Coordinates of C-alpha atoms and ligand atoms in Angstrom, one line a residue:
M6 CA 31.6 -0.4 1.3
R7 CA 30.3 -3.7 1.3
C8 CA 27.4 -5.6 2.5
Q9 CA 25.3 -8.7 1.8
V10 CA 22.3 -7.2 0.7
A11 CA 22.1 -3.5 -0.8
I12 CA 18.6 -2.0 -0.5
I13 CA 17.7 0.9 -2.8
G14 CA 15.0 3.1 -0.8
G15 CA 14.0 3.6 2.7
G16 CA 10.3 3.5 2.8
P17 CA 8.3 0.9 4.4
S18 CA 9.5 -2.2 2.0
G19 CA 13.1 -1.3 2.4
L20 CA 13.1 -0.8 6.0
L21 CA 11.2 -3.7 6.8
L22 CA 13.0 -6.1 4.6
S23 CA 16.4 -4.3 6.3
Q24 CA 14.9 -5.2 9.6
L25 CA 14.0 -8.8 9.1
L26 CA 17.4 -9.5 7.2
H27 CA 19.5 -8.2 10.2
K28 CA 17.3 -10.4 12.7
A29 CA 18.4 -13.4 10.6
G30 CA 22.1 -12.1 10.7
I31 CA 22.3 -10.7 7.2
D32 CA 24.0 -7.9 6.9
T33 CA 22.4 -4.7 4.6
V34 CA 22.6 -1.2 3.7
V35 CA 19.5 0.9 2.9
L36 CA 20.1 4.0 0.6
E37 CA 17.5 6.5 0.5
R38 CA 17.0 9.6 -1.8
R39 CA 15.1 11.8 0.6
S40 CA 15.8 12.8 4.4
K41 CA 13.8 10.7 7.0
E42 CA 12.0 13.8 8.2
Y43 CA 10.6 13.8 4.5
V44 CA 9.9 10.1 4.4
L45 CA 7.8 10.2 7.8
S46 CA 5.6 13.4 6.5
R47 CA 4.1 11.1 3.7
I48 CA 0.4 10.4 4.4
R49 CA -0.5 7.1 3.0
A50 CA -3.4 4.4 3.8
G51 CA -3.9 2.8 7.3
V52 CA -5.1 -0.8 7.1
L53 CA -2.9 -3.5 7.7
E54 CA -3.7 -7.3 6.7
W55 CA -3.2 -9.8 9.6
G56 CA -0.1 -11.2 7.7
S57 CA 1.4 -7.4 7.7
V58 CA 0.8 -7.4 11.6
E59 CA 2.5 -10.8 12.2
L60 CA 5.4 -10.1 9.9
L61 CA 6.0 -6.6 11.9
R62 CA 6.0 -8.5 15.0
E63 CA 8.6 -11.2 13.8
A64 CA 10.6 -8.0 12.8
G65 CA 10.5 -7.1 16.2
V66 CA 8.3 -3.7 15.4
G67 CA 5.1 -4.7 16.7
A68 CA 5.0 -3.0 20.1
R69 CA 3.4 0.2 19.5
M70 CA 1.2 -1.1 16.8
D71 CA -0.5 -3.6 19.2
A72 CA -0.8 -1.1 21.8
E73 CA -2.2 1.7 19.8
G74 CA -3.5 0.3 16.8
F75 CA -7.1 -0.9 16.5
P76 CA -8.0 -4.3 15.3
H77 CA -11.3 -4.1 13.2
D78 CA -13.5 -7.2 12.8
G79 CA -15.7 -6.1 10.0
T80 CA -16.3 -3.1 7.5
Y81 CA -19.5 -1.5 6.1
L82 CA -20.4 -0.9 2.4
A83 CA -22.9 1.4 1.8
C84 CA -25.0 2.0 -1.5
R85 CA -26.9 5.5 -1.7
N86 CA -28.8 5.2 1.9
R87 CA -28.6 1.5 2.5
G88 CA -25.2 0.1 4.5
F89 CA -24.6 -3.3 5.5
R90 CA -21.4 -4.9 7.0
I91 CA -18.9 -7.4 6.1
D92 CA -18.2 -9.2 9.2
F93 CA -14.6 -10.4 8.7
S94 CA -14.3 -12.2 11.8
K95 CA -17.5 -14.4 11.5
L96 CA -16.5 -15.2 7.9
T97 CA -12.9 -15.8 8.1
G98 CA -12.0 -16.0 11.8
K99 CA -9.5 -13.2 11.0
K100 CA -9.5 -9.5 11.3
V101 CA -7.3 -6.6 10.2
M102 CA -5.2 -3.8 12.2
V103 CA -6.1 -0.2 11.5
Y104 CA -2.7 1.7 12.2
G105 CA -1.2 4.2 9.9
Q106 CA 1.8 3.6 7.3
T107 CA 3.4 6.8 8.7
E108 CA 3.6 4.9 12.2
V109 CA 4.5 1.9 10.7
T110 CA 7.6 3.5 9.0
Q111 CA 8.4 5.7 12.2
D112 CA 8.6 2.3 14.2
L113 CA 10.8 0.7 11.5
Y114 CA 13.2 3.8 11.5
A115 CA 13.3 3.7 15.0
A116 CA 14.0 0.0 15.1
R117 CA 16.9 0.3 12.4
E118 CA 18.5 3.0 14.5
A119 CA 18.3 1.2 17.8
E120 CA 20.3 -1.5 16.1
D121 CA 22.8 0.8 14.4
G122 CA 21.3 -0.5 11.3
R123 CA 23.2 1.2 8.2
V124 CA 20.5 3.8 6.5
I125 CA 21.9 6.3 4.5
T126 CA 19.5 9.1 3.8
E127 CA 19.7 11.8 1.1
V128 CA 22.0 10.1 -1.2
D129 CA 21.9 11.2 -5.1
G130 CA 22.5 9.3 -8.2
V131 CA 22.0 5.7 -7.1
T132 CA 23.0 3.4 -10.0
I133 CA 22.8 -0.2 -10.0
H134 CA 25.6 -1.9 -11.7
G135 CA 26.2 -5.5 -13.0
A136 CA 22.9 -6.6 -11.7
D137 CA 23.1 -9.8 -14.3
S138 CA 26.4 -10.5 -13.1
D139 CA 27.8 -12.4 -10.1
A140 CA 29.2 -9.2 -8.6
P141 CA 26.7 -6.4 -8.4
Y142 CA 27.4 -3.2 -6.8
V143 CA 25.8 0.2 -6.5
T144 CA 27.3 3.5 -6.7
F145 CA 25.6 6.8 -5.3
V146 CA 26.5 10.4 -4.0
K147 CA 26.7 11.1 -0.3
D148 CA 27.8 14.8 0.7
G149 CA 29.2 15.4 -2.6
Q150 CA 31.2 12.2 -2.5
E151 CA 30.9 9.3 -5.0
Q152 CA 30.5 6.0 -3.1
R153 CA 30.7 2.5 -4.0
L154 CA 28.5 -0.3 -2.1
D155 CA 29.6 -3.9 -3.3
C156 CA 27.2 -6.7 -2.5
D157 CA 25.6 -10.3 -3.2
Y158 CA 22.2 -8.9 -4.1
V159 CA 20.3 -5.8 -4.5
A160 CA 16.7 -5.1 -3.3
G161 CA 15.0 -2.4 -5.3
C162 CA 12.6 -1.1 -2.7
D163 CA 12.4 2.5 -4.4
G164 CA 8.9 3.0 -5.3
F165 CA 7.0 3.7 -8.7
H166 CA 9.4 6.5 -9.6
G167 CA 12.9 4.6 -8.6
V168 CA 15.8 3.5 -10.3
S169 CA 15.4 -0.3 -10.1
R170 CA 12.7 -1.1 -12.3
K171 CA 14.7 1.0 -15.0
T172 CA 17.5 -0.8 -14.7
I173 CA 15.8 -3.7 -16.1
P174 CA 16.3 -3.7 -19.9
D175 CA 13.4 -3.0 -21.7
N176 CA 13.4 -6.4 -23.7
V177 CA 12.9 -8.2 -20.4
L178 CA 10.6 -6.1 -18.6
K179 CA 6.8 -6.2 -19.3
E180 CA 4.6 -3.7 -17.9
Y181 CA 0.9 -3.7 -17.5
E182 CA -1.2 -0.6 -16.6
R183 CA -4.6 0.6 -16.0
V184 CA -5.0 4.7 -15.1
Y185 CA -8.4 5.4 -13.7
P186 CA -10.6 8.5 -14.9
F187 CA -10.7 10.0 -11.6
G188 CA -8.8 10.8 -8.3
W189 CA -9.3 10.9 -4.4
L190 CA -9.5 13.9 -2.7
G191 CA -8.2 13.0 1.2
V192 CA -8.5 14.7 4.2
L193 CA -7.2 14.4 8.0
S194 CA -9.1 15.8 10.4
E195 CA -8.8 16.1 14.3
T196 CA -12.3 14.9 15.0
P197 CA -13.6 11.7 16.4
P198 CA -14.0 9.2 13.3
V199 CA -17.7 9.0 12.2
S200 CA -18.0 5.4 12.6
H201 CA -16.0 2.7 14.6
E202 CA -15.5 0.9 11.4
L203 CA -14.7 1.9 7.9
I204 CA -17.4 2.9 5.5
Y205 CA -17.0 2.4 1.7
A206 CA -19.8 4.3 0.0
Q207 CA -21.0 3.8 -3.5
N208 CA -22.9 6.8 -4.6
R209 CA -24.3 8.4 -8.1
R210 CA -22.3 11.6 -7.3
G211 CA -19.2 9.6 -6.6
F212 CA -17.3 7.3 -4.2
A213 CA -16.6 8.4 -0.5
L214 CA -14.7 6.6 2.3
C215 CA -14.6 7.1 5.8
S216 CA -11.8 5.8 7.6
M217 CA -9.5 6.8 10.8
R218 CA -5.9 6.9 12.3
N219 CA -7.1 6.9 16.0
A220 CA -10.0 8.2 18.5
N221 CA -9.6 11.8 17.6
L222 CA -8.2 11.9 13.9
S223 CA -10.7 11.0 11.0
R224 CA -9.4 10.3 7.7
Y225 CA -12.0 10.8 4.7
Y226 CA -11.9 10.7 1.0
V227 CA -14.2 11.5 -2.1
Q228 CA -13.9 10.5 -5.5
C229 CA -13.1 13.7 -7.4
P230 CA -12.3 14.6 -11.3
L231 CA -8.7 14.5 -11.9
T232 CA -8.7 18.2 -13.2
D233 CA -9.7 19.3 -9.8
K234 CA -7.2 21.3 -7.6
V235 CA -6.8 20.8 -3.8
D236 CA -7.2 24.9 -3.6
D237 CA -10.7 24.4 -5.5
W238 CA -12.2 22.7 -2.2
T239 CA -12.7 24.5 1.3
D240 CA -13.2 22.6 4.0
Q241 CA -16.8 23.5 4.1
A242 CA -17.4 22.0 0.2
F243 CA -15.3 18.8 1.3
W244 CA -17.9 18.1 4.3
D245 CA -20.8 18.9 2.3
E246 CA -19.8 16.6 -0.3
L247 CA -18.8 14.0 1.8
K248 CA -22.3 14.1 3.6
R249 CA -24.2 14.0 0.6
R250 CA -22.4 10.3 -0.4
I251 CA -22.5 8.5 2.8
P252 CA -25.9 7.3 4.4
E253 CA -28.1 9.7 6.3
E254 CA -27.2 8.3 9.7
A255 CA -23.7 8.8 9.3
A256 CA -24.2 12.1 7.7
D257 CA -26.0 13.5 10.4
S258 CA -23.8 12.2 13.1
I259 CA -20.5 13.0 11.6
I260 CA -18.6 15.8 13.5
T261 CA -16.4 18.3 11.2
G262 CA -13.8 20.4 12.2
P263 CA -10.7 22.0 10.5
T264 CA -8.8 19.7 8.2
I265 CA -5.2 19.7 8.8
E266 CA -4.2 17.7 5.3
K267 CA -5.7 17.7 2.3
S268 CA -4.4 16.0 -1.0
I269 CA -5.4 14.6 -4.2
A270 CA -4.0 11.5 -5.6
P271 CA -4.6 9.9 -9.0
L272 CA -5.6 6.1 -9.1
R273 CA -3.6 3.5 -10.9
S274 CA -3.4 -0.2 -11.4
F275 CA 0.3 -1.4 -12.7
V276 CA 2.4 -4.6 -12.6
A277 CA 6.0 -5.0 -13.9
E278 CA 7.2 -8.6 -14.6
P279 CA 9.6 -10.0 -13.8
M280 CA 10.4 -9.0 -10.3
R281 CA 13.8 -10.3 -10.5
W282 CA 16.5 -9.6 -13.0
G283 CA 19.6 -11.4 -12.1
R284 CA 20.7 -10.5 -8.6
L285 CA 18.3 -7.3 -8.6
F286 CA 14.9 -7.8 -7.2
L287 CA 12.0 -5.5 -7.5
V288 CA 9.8 -5.1 -4.1
G289 CA 6.6 -3.1 -3.1
D290 CA 5.6 -0.2 -5.4
A291 CA 8.7 -0.3 -7.5
A292 CA 7.0 -3.5 -9.1
H293 CA 3.4 -2.6 -8.8
I294 CA 0.5 0.1 -8.0
V295 CA -2.9 -0.8 -6.6
P296 CA -5.7 2.0 -6.6
P297 CA -6.4 2.2 -2.7
T298 CA -9.8 0.8 -2.8
G299 CA -9.1 -2.0 -0.5
A300 CA -5.8 -0.8 1.3
K301 CA -3.6 -3.4 -0.4
G302 CA -0.4 -1.0 -1.6
L303 CA 1.6 -1.7 1.7
N304 CA -0.1 -5.1 2.3
L305 CA 1.4 -6.2 -1.1
A306 CA 4.6 -4.7 -0.4
F307 CA 4.8 -6.6 2.7
S308 CA 4.0 -9.9 1.0
D309 CA 7.1 -9.2 -1.2
V310 CA 9.2 -8.7 1.6
H311 CA 8.2 -11.9 3.2
Y312 CA 8.9 -13.9 -0.2
L313 CA 12.1 -12.2 -0.4
Y314 CA 13.4 -12.2 3.2
N315 CA 12.9 -16.0 3.2
G316 CA 14.4 -16.6 -0.2
L317 CA 17.4 -14.8 0.9
V318 CA 17.6 -16.5 4.4
Q319 CA 17.4 -19.8 2.4
F320 CA 20.0 -18.5 0.1
Y321 CA 22.6 -17.8 2.9
Q322 CA 21.9 -21.4 4.1
G323 CA 22.8 -23.0 0.6
D324 CA 19.8 -23.3 -1.1
D325 CA 18.9 -20.8 -3.6
E326 CA 15.1 -22.0 -4.8
G327 CA 13.4 -19.1 -3.2
V328 CA 15.8 -16.7 -4.6
Q329 CA 15.2 -18.4 -8.1
K330 CA 11.4 -18.3 -7.5
Y331 CA 11.1 -15.0 -5.9
S332 CA 9.2 -13.4 -9.0
E333 CA 7.1 -16.3 -9.6
R334 CA 5.7 -16.4 -6.1
A335 CA 5.4 -12.9 -5.4
L336 CA 3.8 -12.2 -8.5
A337 CA 1.1 -14.9 -8.1
R338 CA 0.0 -12.8 -5.1
V339 CA 0.3 -9.6 -6.7
W340 CA -2.1 -10.4 -9.4
K341 CA -4.7 -11.5 -6.8
S342 CA -4.5 -8.4 -5.0
E343 CA -4.5 -6.3 -8.4
R344 CA -7.7 -8.3 -9.0
F345 CA -9.2 -7.2 -5.7
S346 CA -8.4 -3.8 -5.8
W347 CA -9.6 -3.2 -9.6
S348 CA -12.7 -5.0 -8.7
M349 CA -13.5 -2.8 -5.5
T350 CA -12.6 0.4 -7.3
T351 CA -14.9 -0.8 -10.5
L352 CA -18.0 -1.6 -8.0
L353 CA -17.7 1.5 -6.1
H354 CA -16.8 4.6 -8.3
N355 CA -18.5 6.4 -10.7
F356 CA -16.7 6.2 -14.3
P357 CA -17.3 8.8 -16.9
E358 CA -18.0 6.4 -19.5
H359 CA -20.4 4.1 -17.8
T360 CA -24.1 3.9 -18.9
G361 CA -27.0 3.1 -17.4
F362 CA -26.3 -0.5 -17.9
E363 CA -22.9 -0.4 -15.7
M364 CA -24.7 1.5 -12.9
H365 CA -27.2 -1.3 -13.0
M366 CA -24.1 -3.8 -12.6
Q367 CA -22.9 -2.0 -9.6
E368 CA -26.0 -1.8 -7.7
A369 CA -27.0 -5.5 -8.4
E370 CA -23.6 -6.5 -7.4
L371 CA -24.1 -4.7 -4.0
D372 CA -27.4 -6.1 -3.8
Y373 CA -25.9 -9.7 -4.3
L374 CA -22.8 -8.4 -1.6
E375 CA -25.8 -7.5 0.7
H376 CA -27.6 -10.9 0.6
S377 CA -25.3 -13.6 -0.3
V378 CA -22.9 -15.0 2.5
A379 CA -20.7 -16.5 -0.3
A380 CA -20.0 -13.0 -1.8
Q381 CA -19.2 -11.7 1.7
T382 CA -16.9 -14.5 2.3
S383 CA -15.0 -13.9 -0.9
L384 CA -14.6 -10.1 -0.2
A385 CA -13.7 -10.6 3.3
E386 CA -11.0 -13.3 2.6
N387 CA -9.6 -10.9 0.1
Y388 CA -9.8 -7.8 2.5
I389 CA -8.2 -9.6 5.4
G390 CA -5.5 -10.7 3.1
L391 CA -5.1 -14.0 1.1
P392 CA -2.6 -16.6 2.5
Y393 CA 1.2 -16.0 1.5
Ligands
APR17 N1 17.4 6.1 -4.9 C1 17.0 6.1 -3.4 N2 15.8 6.1 -3.0 C2 15.0 6.4 -3.7 C3 15.0 6.7 -5.3 C4 16.4 6.4 -5.5 N3 16.5 6.5 -7.0 N4 13.9 6.6 -5.8 C5 12.9 6.6 -4.8 N5 13.5 6.2 -3.5 C6 12.9 6.1 -2.2 C7 11.9 7.1 -2.0 O1 12.1 8.3 -1.7 C8 11.0 6.4 -1.1 O2 11.2 6.7 0.4 O3 12.3 4.8 -2.2 C9 11.2 4.8 -1.1 C10 10.1 4.2 -1.8 O4 9.1 4.1 -0.7 P1 7.6 3.9 -1.3 O5 7.1 4.7 -2.3 O6 6.8 4.4 0.0 O7 7.6 2.5 -1.5 P2 7.4 1.0 -0.6 O8 8.5 1.0 0.5 O9 7.4 0.1 -1.6 O10 6.1 1.0 0.0 C11 4.7 0.4 -0.1 O11 2.6 0.7 -0.9 O12 0.9 1.4 -2.1 C12 1.8 1.7 -1.6 O13 1.4 3.6 -0.2 C13 2.0 2.5 0.0 O14 4.1 3.7 0.0 C14 3.6 2.6 0.4 C15 4.2 1.4 -0.6
PHB18 C1 -7.0 5.0 4.9 O1 -7.4 5.2 6.2 O2 -6.2 6.1 4.5 C2 -7.6 4.2 3.9 C3 -8.5 3.1 4.2 C4 -8.7 2.1 3.5 C5 -8.5 2.3 2.1 C6 -7.8 3.3 1.6 C7 -7.3 4.3 2.6 O3 -9.1 1.5 1.3

């Protein structure tokens, strides 16, 4: 089998890259370890930067997002009982779109299927060969049969646990990591969201976030110790804790109900450099992880896709500058999103090692944010997404 670009991983990065390249007349094969149903059962964040919205439209997969997504002009930050709003539209002229990652992935699968895209699911043993040569290829096992896929380039879109990053030799790859000493317990509930915009709440009991998927589907999170197990948290315990952490007005008006999903996720910042080794590129979670505070994970993956897609189109037109510069360009934006996600996490969470001094720093920063247009503009321009 042959294609121009072999794509490892059929998550949002791999599918979007495949769809964009297809539109540009570049032929791809996507190799995904899991079934499509499994990929679509993963619940992830739900806020799209406007750059991501435009990229999805460019890929021809924006119709359902435009019909069913919710453009948000701002967000609330809360500190104990005080809340204030950051007005993205007023401060930056831009907004974000609330539309779940699961929906994005579903739209991408539908588009690839409608255009007869080659997406091979449930493959095992994916191995990348000759990435540092002019003739790379990928081997894998499908239905018990080993197969070989020859290509010009390999895009490693296979997430944090994939094989692509591990293919880059240790003496080339440099990894940077920060693991946070807490997790997020998240629930989905078929109840109307408590607020029409998100609420990020700092509280001495721990951080809380009120988010949503649609008019009758709420997504809420509370910071919890990493030692907690989902089964330790009854629905009642979750709602009680959430209410203690958000401003009273929200706590009094929140509509609670049975939860339909509950999970605990750890928080991590991670970057691997470089993001290109020969003819192999790392894209999305394969190269970097951000803590979810600020909802940058998917958006950062999509900015990688943007740089790689443009570089590959340029390459097939006879100019390899974008391919050569992919890692440098992608990483410049990656580090800025890492900084924002880390600073939002540091500002809003309780850290076991914090003393009264760090707690005062957090409160002073929130107070500054509440009263300074300059500070709000900085947060807003990062939240809506830095330019590509
Ligand atoms: N072979 C083939 N596929 C693999 C392999 C492998 N060895 N290892 C992992 N995969 C697949 C996974 O099953 C998954 O479907 O690669 C896909 C990677 O998808 P994601 O983990 O969702 O990563 P990505 O597409 O980069 O998505 C961006 O940003 O912060 C996040 O939540 C956000 O998941 C989102 C991500
Ligand atoms: C979500 O809706 O799941 C969500 C929203 C914003 C975040 C993280 C998660 O910062």
